[in-house]
CSV table of C-alpha atoms and ligand atoms in Angstrom, one decimal:
chain,number,residue,atom,x,y,z
F,1,UNK,CA,-4.4,-15.3,10.9
F,2,UNK,CA,-5.2,-11.9,9.1
F,3,UNK,CA,-7.8,-12.2,6.4
F,4,UNK,CA,-7.7,-9.9,3.1
F,5,UNK,CA,-10.0,-9.9,0.3
F,6,UNK,CA,-8.2,-8.7,-3.1
F,7,UNK,CA,-9.6,-7.6,-6.5
F,8,UNK,CA,-9.2,-5.3,-9.4
F,9,UNK,CA,-11.3,-2.6,-10.7
F,10,UNK,CA,-11.4,-4.3,-14.2
F,11,UNK,CA,-13.0,-7.3,-15.8
F,12,UNK,CA,-11.2,-7.4,-18.7
F,13,UNK,CA,-9.7,-10.6,-19.9
F,14,UNK,CA,-6.1,-9.5,-20.2
F,15,UNK,CA,-6.4,-6.7,-17.7
F,16,UNK,CA,-3.0,-5.5,-16.2
F,17,UNK,CA,-4.7,-4.7,-12.8
F,18,UNK,CA,-5.4,-8.2,-12.4
F,19,UNK,CA,-1.9,-9.1,-13.2
F,20,UNK,CA,-0.6,-6.8,-10.7
F,21,UNK,CA,-3.1,-7.8,-8.1
F,22,UNK,CA,-1.8,-11.4,-8.2
F,23,UNK,CA,1.8,-10.5,-7.3
F,24,UNK,CA,0.4,-8.2,-4.5
F,25,UNK,CA,-1.7,-11.2,-3.1
F,26,UNK,CA,1.5,-13.4,-3.1
F,27,UNK,CA,3.6,-10.8,-1.1
F,28,UNK,CA,0.4,-11.0,1.3
F,29,UNK,CA,0.5,-14.5,1.4
F,30,UNK,CA,4.2,-14.9,2.0
F,31,UNK,CA,3.9,-12.6,5.1
F,32,UNK,CA,1.3,-15.0,6.6
F,33,UNK,CA,-2.1,-13.7,5.4
F,34,UNK,CA,-5.1,-15.6,4.2
F,35,UNK,CA,-6.3,-13.8,1.1
F,36,UNK,CA,-9.2,-14.5,-1.2
F,37,UNK,CA,-8.7,-13.1,-4.7
F,38,UNK,CA,-11.8,-12.3,-6.4
F,39,UNK,CA,-12.9,-11.3,-10.0
F,40,UNK,CA,-15.8,-8.4,-10.0
F,41,UNK,CA,-16.9,-10.3,-12.9
F,42,UNK,CA,-18.3,-13.1,-10.5
F,43,UNK,CA,-20.1,-10.5,-8.9
F,44,UNK,CA,-22.1,-8.5,-11.2
F,45,UNK,CA,-24.1,-5.7,-10.0
F,46,UNK,CA,-26.9,-3.4,-11.4
F,47,UNK,CA,-25.7,0.2,-11.5
F,48,UNK,CA,-26.7,1.5,-8.1
F,49,UNK,CA,-30.3,3.0,-7.7
F,50,UNK,CA,-31.7,4.0,-4.6
F,51,UNK,CA,-35.3,3.4,-5.9
F,52,UNK,CA,-34.6,-0.1,-6.9
F,53,UNK,CA,-32.9,-0.5,-3.4
F,54,UNK,CA,-35.7,0.6,-1.7
F,55,UNK,CA,-38.0,-1.8,-3.6
F,56,UNK,CA,-35.9,-4.7,-3.6
F,57,UNK,CA,-33.0,-4.7,-1.2
F,58,UNK,CA,-29.4,-5.1,-2.0
F,59,UNK,CA,-29.2,-7.7,-4.8
F,60,UNK,CA,-27.8,-11.1,-4.1
F,61,UNK,CA,-24.1,-10.4,-5.7
F,62,UNK,CA,-23.9,-7.2,-4.1
F,63,UNK,CA,-24.5,-8.6,-0.5
F,64,UNK,CA,-22.1,-11.3,-1.1
F,65,UNK,CA,-19.4,-9.1,-2.2
F,66,UNK,CA,-20.3,-6.9,1.1
F,67,UNK,CA,-20.1,-9.9,3.1
F,68,UNK,CA,-16.7,-10.9,2.0
F,69,UNK,CA,-15.4,-7.1,2.9
F,70,UNK,CA,-17.1,-7.2,6.3
F,71,UNK,CA,-15.5,-10.7,7.1
F,72,UNK,CA,-12.2,-9.2,6.0
F,73,UNK,CA,-9.3,-7.4,8.1
F,74,UNK,CA,-8.3,-5.4,4.9
F,75,UNK,CA,-8.3,-5.3,1.1
F,76,UNK,CA,-5.7,-5.0,-1.7
F,77,UNK,CA,-7.0,-3.1,-4.5
F,78,UNK,CA,-5.6,-2.5,-7.8
F,79,UNK,CA,-7.5,0.1,-10.0
F,80,UNK,CA,-7.5,1.2,-13.8
F,81,UNK,CA,-7.3,5.0,-14.1
F,82,UNK,CA,-10.1,6.3,-16.0
F,83,UNK,CA,-10.0,9.9,-17.0
F,84,UNK,CA,-7.8,10.7,-14.1
F,85,UNK,CA,-10.3,8.6,-11.5
F,86,UNK,CA,-11.6,5.1,-10.7
F,87,UNK,CA,-13.8,3.2,-13.1
F,88,UNK,CA,-17.4,3.0,-12.8
F,89,UNK,CA,-17.3,-0.8,-12.0
F,90,UNK,CA,-15.0,-0.2,-9.0
F,91,UNK,CA,-17.2,2.8,-7.7
F,92,UNK,CA,-20.4,0.8,-8.1
F,93,UNK,CA,-19.1,-2.2,-6.1
F,94,UNK,CA,-17.7,-0.1,-3.4
F,95,UNK,CA,-21.1,1.8,-3.2
F,96,UNK,CA,-23.3,-1.2,-3.0
F,97,UNK,CA,-21.0,-2.7,-0.2
F,98,UNK,CA,-21.5,0.6,1.7
F,99,UNK,CA,-25.2,0.3,2.0
F,100,UNK,CA,-26.4,-1.0,5.5
F,101,UNK,CA,-28.8,-3.9,5.7
F,102,UNK,CA,-30.4,-5.7,8.6
F,103,UNK,CA,-28.8,-5.3,11.9
F,104,UNK,CA,-25.0,-4.4,10.4
F,105,UNK,CA,-23.2,-1.7,11.9
F,106,UNK,CA,-23.0,1.6,9.7
F,107,UNK,CA,-19.9,1.1,7.2
F,108,UNK,CA,-19.3,-2.4,8.3
F,109,UNK,CA,-17.4,-3.3,5.4
F,110,UNK,CA,-15.0,-0.4,5.5
F,111,UNK,CA,-14.7,1.0,9.2
F,112,UNK,CA,-11.7,-0.2,10.9
F,113,UNK,CA,-10.2,-2.2,7.8
F,114,UNK,CA,-6.9,-1.5,6.0
F,115,UNK,CA,-6.1,-1.1,2.3
F,116,UNK,CA,-3.2,-1.6,0.2
F,117,UNK,CA,-3.8,0.2,-3.1
F,118,UNK,CA,-2.2,-0.1,-6.7
F,119,UNK,CA,-2.5,0.9,-10.2
F,120,UNK,CA,-1.3,-0.3,-13.6
F,121,UNK,CA,-1.4,1.8,-17.1
F,122,UNK,CA,0.5,1.6,-20.4
F,123,UNK,CA,0.8,5.1,-19.9
F,124,UNK,CA,4.1,7.1,-18.1
F,125,UNK,CA,2.0,7.9,-14.8
F,126,UNK,CA,0.8,4.5,-14.3
F,127,UNK,CA,-2.5,5.6,-13.0
F,128,UNK,CA,-0.8,7.7,-10.2
F,129,UNK,CA,-4.0,10.0,-10.4
F,130,UNK,CA,-6.5,7.1,-9.7
F,131,UNK,CA,-4.7,6.5,-6.5
F,132,UNK,CA,-5.3,10.0,-5.2
F,133,UNK,CA,-9.2,9.4,-5.7
F,134,UNK,CA,-9.2,6.0,-4.5
F,135,UNK,CA,-7.3,6.7,-1.3
F,136,UNK,CA,-9.7,9.7,-0.7
F,137,UNK,CA,-12.9,7.6,-1.2
F,138,UNK,CA,-11.8,4.6,0.8
F,139,UNK,CA,-10.6,7.0,4.0
F,140,UNK,CA,-13.9,8.9,3.7
F,141,UNK,CA,-15.8,5.5,4.6
F,142,UNK,CA,-13.5,4.4,7.4
F,143,UNK,CA,-10.6,2.4,5.8
F,144,UNK,CA,-7.2,3.2,6.6
F,145,UNK,CA,-4.9,3.5,3.4
F,146,UNK,CA,-1.3,2.6,3.7
F,147,UNK,CA,1.0,5.4,2.7
F,148,UNK,CA,2.9,3.1,0.4
F,149,UNK,CA,1.3,2.6,-3.1
F,150,UNK,CA,2.2,1.6,-6.4
F,151,UNK,CA,1.5,2.9,-9.8
F,152,UNK,CA,3.1,0.6,-12.5
F,153,UNK,CA,3.7,2.7,-15.6
F,154,UNK,CA,4.2,1.2,-18.9
F,155,UNK,CA,3.0,-2.2,-17.7
F,156,UNK,CA,2.7,-3.8,-21.0
F,157,UNK,CA,6.5,-4.0,-21.3
F,158,UNK,CA,7.0,-5.4,-17.6
F,159,UNK,CA,4.9,-8.7,-18.6
F,160,UNK,CA,5.7,-12.1,-20.0
F,161,UNK,CA,3.9,-13.8,-23.0
F,162,UNK,CA,1.5,-15.2,-20.6
F,163,UNK,CA,0.5,-11.7,-19.2
F,164,UNK,CA,2.0,-12.2,-15.8
F,165,UNK,CA,4.3,-9.6,-14.0
F,166,UNK,CA,7.9,-10.8,-15.0
F,167,UNK,CA,10.0,-7.7,-13.9
F,168,UNK,CA,11.9,-8.4,-11.0
F,169,UNK,CA,12.0,-4.9,-9.4
F,170,UNK,CA,8.0,-4.6,-10.0
F,171,UNK,CA,7.4,-8.0,-8.4
F,172,UNK,CA,9.5,-6.7,-5.4
F,173,UNK,CA,7.6,-3.4,-5.0
F,174,UNK,CA,4.1,-5.2,-5.4
F,175,UNK,CA,4.9,-8.2,-2.9
F,176,UNK,CA,6.2,-5.5,-0.4
F,177,UNK,CA,2.8,-3.7,-0.7
F,178,UNK,CA,0.9,-6.9,-0.2
F,179,UNK,CA,3.2,-7.8,2.7
F,180,UNK,CA,3.1,-4.1,4.2
F,181,UNK,CA,-0.9,-4.3,3.7
F,182,UNK,CA,-1.0,-7.8,5.7
F,183,UNK,CA,1.1,-6.4,8.5
F,184,UNK,CA,-0.7,-3.6,9.0
F,185,UNK,CA,-4.1,-5.4,9.2
F,186,UNK,CA,-2.8,-7.8,11.7
F,187,UNK,CA,-1.6,-5.0,13.8
F,188,UNK,CA,-5.1,-3.1,13.5
F,189,UNK,CA,-7.1,-6.2,14.2
F,190,UNK,CA,-4.9,-6.9,17.2
F,191,UNK,CA,-5.3,-3.6,18.8
H,201,LIG,C1,-12.6,5.5,-20.3
H,201,LIG,C2,-11.1,5.2,-20.2
H,201,LIG,C3,-10.4,6.2,-19.7
H,201,LIG,C4,-8.9,6.2,-19.6
H,201,LIG,N1,-8.2,7.1,-18.9
H,201,LIG,C5,-7.0,6.9,-18.6
H,201,LIG,C6,-6.3,7.7,-17.8
H,201,LIG,O1,-6.5,8.8,-17.3
H,201,LIG,N2,-5.0,7.3,-17.3
H,201,LIG,C7,-4.4,6.3,-17.9
H,201,LIG,O2,-3.1,6.2,-17.6
H,201,LIG,N3,-5.0,5.6,-18.6
H,201,LIG,C8,-6.4,5.6,-18.8
H,201,LIG,N4,-7.0,4.8,-19.8
H,201,LIG,C9,-6.1,3.6,-20.2
H,201,LIG,C10,-6.4,2.5,-19.1
H,201,LIG,O3,-5.2,2.9,-18.3
H,201,LIG,C11,-6.0,1.0,-20.0
H,201,LIG,O4,-7.4,0.7,-20.5
H,201,LIG,C12,-5.7,-0.1,-18.8
H,201,LIG,O5,-5.5,-1.0,-19.5
H,201,LIG,C13,-7.0,-0.7,-18.0
H,201,LIG,O6,-6.6,-1.3,-17.1
H,201,LIG,P1,-7.0,-2.9,-17.2
H,201,LIG,O7,-5.6,-3.6,-18.1
H,201,LIG,O8,-6.7,-3.4,-15.8
H,201,LIG,O9,-8.0,-3.3,-17.8
H,201,LIG,C14,-8.5,4.9,-19.9
H,201,LIG,C15,-9.0,3.8,-20.5
H,201,LIG,C16,-10.3,4.1,-20.7
H,201,LIG,C17,-11.6,2.9,-21.3
């Protein structure tokens, strides 16, 4: 069974990106994937500093996060757009997990993996610009990013009172992205 790890680049309590990742996860599970949805709040990491890494190695939570990625066939990532790019929280986690330790292969967390990426914003572009930078980042470290991606604009108008995505069209699109990610990860893993 194909294994995916899913996370949002926001730890905000009422995060829109947490809301959309849950729908994509449901789509991947319906397609037969085993998905572990994590919250980066449970993996607090210091801001990367190479001197501290040299002195103390990779911190515990960063190593745990990296091991999850290493064990996965692919990822679902929902990212807020901060000033047209990805938030430091997300980049910092990706950076820590890119660091080699012990007998791990170079970029073991990323190479040969597949990612489905999405964004949500109250704005009219839905965070479309962060997807450009996130795609470039992931591709450069060896992760194949699905051509399909979703930027959910005016996301606050698409939620119910509990903060869950309620708009049928949006649910369909996000589930499809989750399904396609699971299917591509299965093909890549089999090849
Ligand atoms: C520093 C900062 C920069 C932001 N820049 C953008 C931006 O470039 N485009 C955009 O659509 N929203 C921008 N926003 C608004 C975020 O999209 C909004 O805070 C969103 O709710 C964050 O995602 P979350 O709900 O998952 O936490 C910015 C927010 C912050 C805090």
